[in-house]
């Protein structure tokens, strides 16, 4: 199964997001472990996503699950376990593949690369998110453009 992982999932799994519950941390750890065991990570071919992972996690793979995931990515980024797709950077945090829609004008610029990757890959993989509320705030607008999201934590569960 193809998957895209927002950096906040690694941060929560590494206990670097104080707003995340213990349940959320465990859910993110399990998600990353399952991906490393059997999934295929989808990333961009310019290393934008990997560089963001590297900025906030340890390349040694220690001490937390997010660090171990980064080490796994670095080890497998040139294998069949990671698929790289080309995205077209037209400006800082702006990509040709990102929908030009009024409903997404204020979407977090730093997260646009994940959307561009999702829309470029033929399987249109879901983007995993832990505690970034921006994804929930734009869920409908993103769905209108064919982007699906995977919310891992109850902190962002749909409220009835």
PDB file of C-alpha atoms in Angstrom:
ATOM      1  CA  UNK A   1       0.000   0.000   0.000  1.00  0.00           C
ATOM      2  CA  UNK A   2       1.322   3.424  -0.969  1.00  0.00           C
ATOM      3  CA  UNK A   3       1.507   6.051   1.766  1.00  0.00           C
ATOM      4  CA  UNK A   4       2.556   9.657   2.217  1.00  0.00           C
ATOM      5  CA  UNK A   5       3.589  10.759   5.709  1.00  0.00           C
ATOM      6  CA  UNK A   6       3.461  14.331   6.983  1.00  0.00           C
ATOM      7  CA  UNK A   7       6.454  15.212   9.157  1.00  0.00           C
ATOM      8  CA  UNK A   8       4.211  15.737  12.173  1.00  0.00           C
ATOM      9  CA  UNK A   9       3.675  11.956  12.337  1.00  0.00           C
ATOM     10  CA  UNK A  10       7.416  11.460  12.872  1.00  0.00           C
ATOM     11  CA  UNK A  11       7.476  14.223  15.492  1.00  0.00           C
ATOM     12  CA  UNK A  12       4.595  12.696  17.434  1.00  0.00           C
ATOM     13  CA  UNK A  13       6.183   9.232  17.239  1.00  0.00           C
ATOM     14  CA  UNK A  14       9.352  10.828  18.603  1.00  0.00           C
ATOM     15  CA  UNK A  15       7.504  12.448  21.498  1.00  0.00           C
ATOM     16  CA  UNK A  16       8.337  15.931  20.197  1.00  0.00           C
ATOM     17  CA  UNK A  17       4.738  17.163  20.018  1.00  0.00           C
ATOM     18  CA  UNK A  18       3.536  18.037  23.532  1.00  0.00           C
ATOM     19  CA  UNK A  19      -0.051  18.470  22.342  1.00  0.00           C
ATOM     20  CA  UNK A  20      -0.242  14.796  21.333  1.00  0.00           C
ATOM     21  CA  UNK A  21      -1.765  12.247  23.685  1.00  0.00           C
ATOM     22  CA  UNK A  22       0.001   9.035  24.645  1.00  0.00           C
ATOM     23  CA  UNK A  23      -2.566   7.184  22.516  1.00  0.00           C
ATOM     24  CA  UNK A  24      -1.623   9.372  19.548  1.00  0.00           C
ATOM     25  CA  UNK A  25       2.087   8.695  20.080  1.00  0.00           C
ATOM     26  CA  UNK A  26       1.453   4.954  20.111  1.00  0.00           C
ATOM     27  CA  UNK A  27      -0.786   5.158  17.035  1.00  0.00           C
ATOM     28  CA  UNK A  28       1.939   7.010  15.122  1.00  0.00           C
ATOM     29  CA  UNK A  29       4.634   4.566  16.233  1.00  0.00           C
ATOM     30  CA  UNK A  30       2.482   1.626  15.084  1.00  0.00           C
ATOM     31  CA  UNK A  31       1.636   3.319  11.781  1.00  0.00           C
ATOM     32  CA  UNK A  32       5.310   3.973  10.991  1.00  0.00           C
ATOM     33  CA  UNK A  33       6.302   0.441  12.016  1.00  0.00           C
ATOM     34  CA  UNK A  34       3.619  -1.060   9.753  1.00  0.00           C
ATOM     35  CA  UNK A  35       4.780   1.107   6.865  1.00  0.00           C
ATOM     36  CA  UNK A  36       8.392   0.007   7.392  1.00  0.00           C
ATOM     37  CA  UNK A  37       7.297  -3.639   7.552  1.00  0.00           C
ATOM     38  CA  UNK A  38       5.034  -3.748   4.520  1.00  0.00           C
ATOM     39  CA  UNK A  39       4.272  -0.386   2.943  1.00  0.00           C
ATOM     40  CA  UNK A  40       5.667   1.786   0.205  1.00  0.00           C
ATOM     41  CA  UNK A  41       6.458   5.402   1.090  1.00  0.00           C
ATOM     42  CA  UNK A  42       5.765   7.946  -1.646  1.00  0.00           C
ATOM     43  CA  UNK A  43       8.036  11.013  -1.661  1.00  0.00           C
ATOM     44  CA  UNK A  44       9.159  13.705  -4.085  1.00  0.00           C
ATOM     45  CA  UNK A  45      12.227  13.333  -6.285  1.00  0.00           C
ATOM     46  CA  UNK A  46      13.788  16.587  -5.035  1.00  0.00           C
ATOM     47  CA  UNK A  47      14.278  15.366  -1.454  1.00  0.00           C
ATOM     48  CA  UNK A  48      12.022  18.128  -0.118  1.00  0.00           C
ATOM     49  CA  UNK A  49      10.137  15.724   2.130  1.00  0.00           C
ATOM     50  CA  UNK A  50      13.287  13.870   3.222  1.00  0.00           C
ATOM     51  CA  UNK A  51      15.033  17.161   4.009  1.00  0.00           C
ATOM     52  CA  UNK A  52      12.085  18.199   6.173  1.00  0.00           C
ATOM     53  CA  UNK A  53      12.236  14.838   7.973  1.00  0.00           C
ATOM     54  CA  UNK A  54      16.013  15.332   8.458  1.00  0.00           C
ATOM     55  CA  UNK A  55      15.548  18.831   9.857  1.00  0.00           C
ATOM     56  CA  UNK A  56      13.436  17.597  12.736  1.00  0.00           C
ATOM     57  CA  UNK A  57      14.606  14.029  13.415  1.00  0.00           C
ATOM     58  CA  UNK A  58      17.861  12.188  14.053  1.00  0.00           C
ATOM     59  CA  UNK A  59      19.474  10.364  11.135  1.00  0.00           C
ATOM     60  CA  UNK A  60      21.024   7.891  13.583  1.00  0.00           C
ATOM     61  CA  UNK A  61      17.636   6.221  14.070  1.00  0.00           C
ATOM     62  CA  UNK A  62      17.722   6.904  17.802  1.00  0.00           C
ATOM     63  CA  UNK A  63      16.195   7.356  20.258  1.00  0.00           C
ATOM     64  CA  UNK A  64      12.575   7.448  19.078  1.00  0.00           C
ATOM     65  CA  UNK A  65      10.295   5.839  16.485  1.00  0.00           C
ATOM     66  CA  UNK A  66      10.293   8.934  14.264  1.00  0.00           C
ATOM     67  CA  UNK A  67      14.090   8.846  14.210  1.00  0.00           C
ATOM     68  CA  UNK A  68      14.022   5.141  13.303  1.00  0.00           C
ATOM     69  CA  UNK A  69      11.615   5.935  10.469  1.00  0.00           C
ATOM     70  CA  UNK A  70      13.950   8.624   9.112  1.00  0.00           C
ATOM     71  CA  UNK A  71      16.841   6.147   9.146  1.00  0.00           C
ATOM     72  CA  UNK A  72      14.615   3.630   7.326  1.00  0.00           C
ATOM     73  CA  UNK A  73      13.737   6.266   4.698  1.00  0.00           C
ATOM     74  CA  UNK A  74      17.401   7.127   4.156  1.00  0.00           C
ATOM     75  CA  UNK A  75      18.260   3.443   3.849  1.00  0.00           C
ATOM     76  CA  UNK A  76      15.377   2.624   1.481  1.00  0.00           C
ATOM     77  CA  UNK A  77      14.924   5.851  -0.510  1.00  0.00           C
ATOM     78  CA  UNK A  78      16.544   4.292  -3.587  1.00  0.00           C
ATOM     79  CA  UNK A  79      14.719   0.947  -3.344  1.00  0.00           C
ATOM     80  CA  UNK A  80      11.245  -0.265  -4.255  1.00  0.00           C
ATOM     81  CA  UNK A  81      10.097   0.558  -0.706  1.00  0.00           C
ATOM     82  CA  UNK A  82      10.123   4.274  -1.580  1.00  0.00           C
ATOM     83  CA  UNK A  83       8.653   5.646  -4.767  1.00  0.00           C
ATOM     84  CA  UNK A  84       9.760   9.076  -5.870  1.00  0.00           C
ATOM     85  CA  UNK A  85       7.525  11.209  -8.014  1.00  0.00           C
ATOM     86  CA  UNK A  86       8.509  14.370  -9.851  1.00  0.00           C
ATOM     87  CA  UNK A  87       6.900  17.589  -8.663  1.00  0.00           C
ATOM     88  CA  UNK A  88       7.411  20.986 -10.234  1.00  0.00           C
ATOM     89  CA  UNK A  89       8.574  23.708  -7.868  1.00  0.00           C
ATOM     90  CA  UNK A  90       7.562  27.102  -9.276  1.00  0.00           C
ATOM     91  CA  UNK A  91       8.398  29.148  -6.166  1.00  0.00           C
ATOM     92  CA  UNK A  92       9.228  28.571  -2.515  1.00  0.00           C
ATOM     93  CA  UNK A  93       6.549  26.121  -1.234  1.00  0.00           C
ATOM     94  CA  UNK A  94       4.551  26.459  -4.464  1.00  0.00           C
ATOM     95  CA  UNK A  95       4.169  23.612  -6.925  1.00  0.00           C
ATOM     96  CA  UNK A  96       2.548  23.339 -10.334  1.00  0.00           C
ATOM     97  CA  UNK A  97       0.707  20.226  -9.146  1.00  0.00           C
ATOM     98  CA  UNK A  98      -0.918  21.997  -6.169  1.00  0.00           C
ATOM     99  CA  UNK A  99      -4.529  22.951  -7.025  1.00  0.00           C
ATOM    100  CA  UNK A 100      -5.006  26.614  -7.870  1.00  0.00           C
ATOM    101  CA  UNK A 101      -8.266  27.006  -5.982  1.00  0.00           C
ATOM    102  CA  UNK A 102      -9.633  29.831  -3.822  1.00  0.00           C
ATOM    103  CA  UNK A 103     -10.578  27.220  -1.210  1.00  0.00           C
ATOM    104  CA  UNK A 104      -6.878  26.306  -0.786  1.00  0.00           C
ATOM    105  CA  UNK A 105      -5.276  29.761  -1.043  1.00  0.00           C
ATOM    106  CA  UNK A 106      -4.468  29.857   2.692  1.00  0.00           C
ATOM    107  CA  UNK A 107      -3.432  26.216   3.022  1.00  0.00           C
ATOM    108  CA  UNK A 108      -0.095  25.864   4.863  1.00  0.00           C
ATOM    109  CA  UNK A 109       2.628  26.476   2.259  1.00  0.00           C
ATOM    110  CA  UNK A 110       5.009  24.028   3.933  1.00  0.00           C
ATOM    111  CA  UNK A 111       2.492  21.190   3.507  1.00  0.00           C
ATOM    112  CA  UNK A 112       1.871  21.800  -0.195  1.00  0.00           C
ATOM    113  CA  UNK A 113       4.641  19.419  -1.260  1.00  0.00           C
ATOM    114  CA  UNK A 114       2.713  16.514   0.286  1.00  0.00           C
ATOM    115  CA  UNK A 115      -0.394  17.445  -1.719  1.00  0.00           C
ATOM    116  CA  UNK A 116       1.662  17.787  -4.908  1.00  0.00           C
ATOM    117  CA  UNK A 117       3.126  14.320  -4.344  1.00  0.00           C
ATOM    118  CA  UNK A 118      -0.325  12.814  -3.647  1.00  0.00           C
ATOM    119  CA  UNK A 119      -1.773  14.269  -6.828  1.00  0.00           C
ATOM    120  CA  UNK A 120       1.215  13.212  -8.948  1.00  0.00           C
ATOM    121  CA  UNK A 121       1.385   9.536  -7.928  1.00  0.00           C
ATOM    122  CA  UNK A 122      -0.973   7.327 -10.004  1.00  0.00           C
ATOM    123  CA  UNK A 123      -2.392   5.604  -6.883  1.00  0.00           C
ATOM    124  CA  UNK A 124      -3.283   8.964  -5.260  1.00  0.00           C
ATOM    125  CA  UNK A 125      -2.141   7.733  -1.807  1.00  0.00           C
ATOM    126  CA  UNK A 126      -3.612   9.206   1.352  1.00  0.00           C
ATOM    127  CA  UNK A 127      -1.540  11.641   3.404  1.00  0.00           C
ATOM    128  CA  UNK A 128      -1.086  10.520   7.020  1.00  0.00           C
ATOM    129  CA  UNK A 129      -1.467  13.218   9.643  1.00  0.00           C
ATOM    130  CA  UNK A 130      -1.190  13.140  13.425  1.00  0.00           C
ATOM    131  CA  UNK A 131      -1.914  16.495  15.083  1.00  0.00           C
ATOM    132  CA  UNK A 132      -1.761  19.201  12.401  1.00  0.00           C
ATOM    133  CA  UNK A 133      -5.238  20.775  12.444  1.00  0.00           C
ATOM    134  CA  UNK A 134      -4.620  22.475   9.102  1.00  0.00           C
ATOM    135  CA  UNK A 135      -5.270  19.155   7.374  1.00  0.00           C
ATOM    136  CA  UNK A 136      -8.669  18.818   9.099  1.00  0.00           C
ATOM    137  CA  UNK A 137      -9.536  22.440   8.309  1.00  0.00           C
ATOM    138  CA  UNK A 138      -8.939  21.839   4.585  1.00  0.00           C
ATOM    139  CA  UNK A 139     -10.125  18.231   4.388  1.00  0.00           C
ATOM    140  CA  UNK A 140     -13.181  18.986   2.219  1.00  0.00           C
ATOM    141  CA  UNK A 141     -11.345  21.348  -0.114  1.00  0.00           C
ATOM    142  CA  UNK A 142      -8.555  18.796  -0.574  1.00  0.00           C
ATOM    143  CA  UNK A 143     -11.073  15.989  -1.173  1.00  0.00           C
ATOM    144  CA  UNK A 144     -12.673  18.130  -3.893  1.00  0.00           C
ATOM    145  CA  UNK A 145      -9.316  17.887  -5.688  1.00  0.00           C
ATOM    146  CA  UNK A 146      -8.862  14.151  -5.148  1.00  0.00           C
ATOM    147  CA  UNK A 147      -6.637  14.258  -2.059  1.00  0.00           C
ATOM    148  CA  UNK A 148      -7.474  11.834   0.752  1.00  0.00           C
ATOM    149  CA  UNK A 149      -6.219  12.065   4.310  1.00  0.00           C
ATOM    150  CA  UNK A 150      -5.504   9.506   7.020  1.00  0.00           C
ATOM    151  CA  UNK A 151      -5.985  10.943  10.501  1.00  0.00           C
ATOM    152  CA  UNK A 152      -4.068   8.811  12.980  1.00  0.00           C
ATOM    153  CA  UNK A 153      -4.982  10.516  16.278  1.00  0.00           C
ATOM    154  CA  UNK A 154      -8.189  11.182  18.209  1.00  0.00           C
ATOM    155  CA  UNK A 155      -7.073  14.787  18.733  1.00  0.00           C
ATOM    156  CA  UNK A 156      -8.359  15.501  15.232  1.00  0.00           C
ATOM    157  CA  UNK A 157     -11.317  13.139  15.213  1.00  0.00           C
ATOM    158  CA  UNK A 158     -14.466  14.476  13.595  1.00  0.00           C
ATOM    159  CA  UNK A 159     -16.615  16.120  16.243  1.00  0.00           C
ATOM    160  CA  UNK A 160     -20.363  15.475  16.035  1.00  0.00           C
TER     161      UNK A 160
END
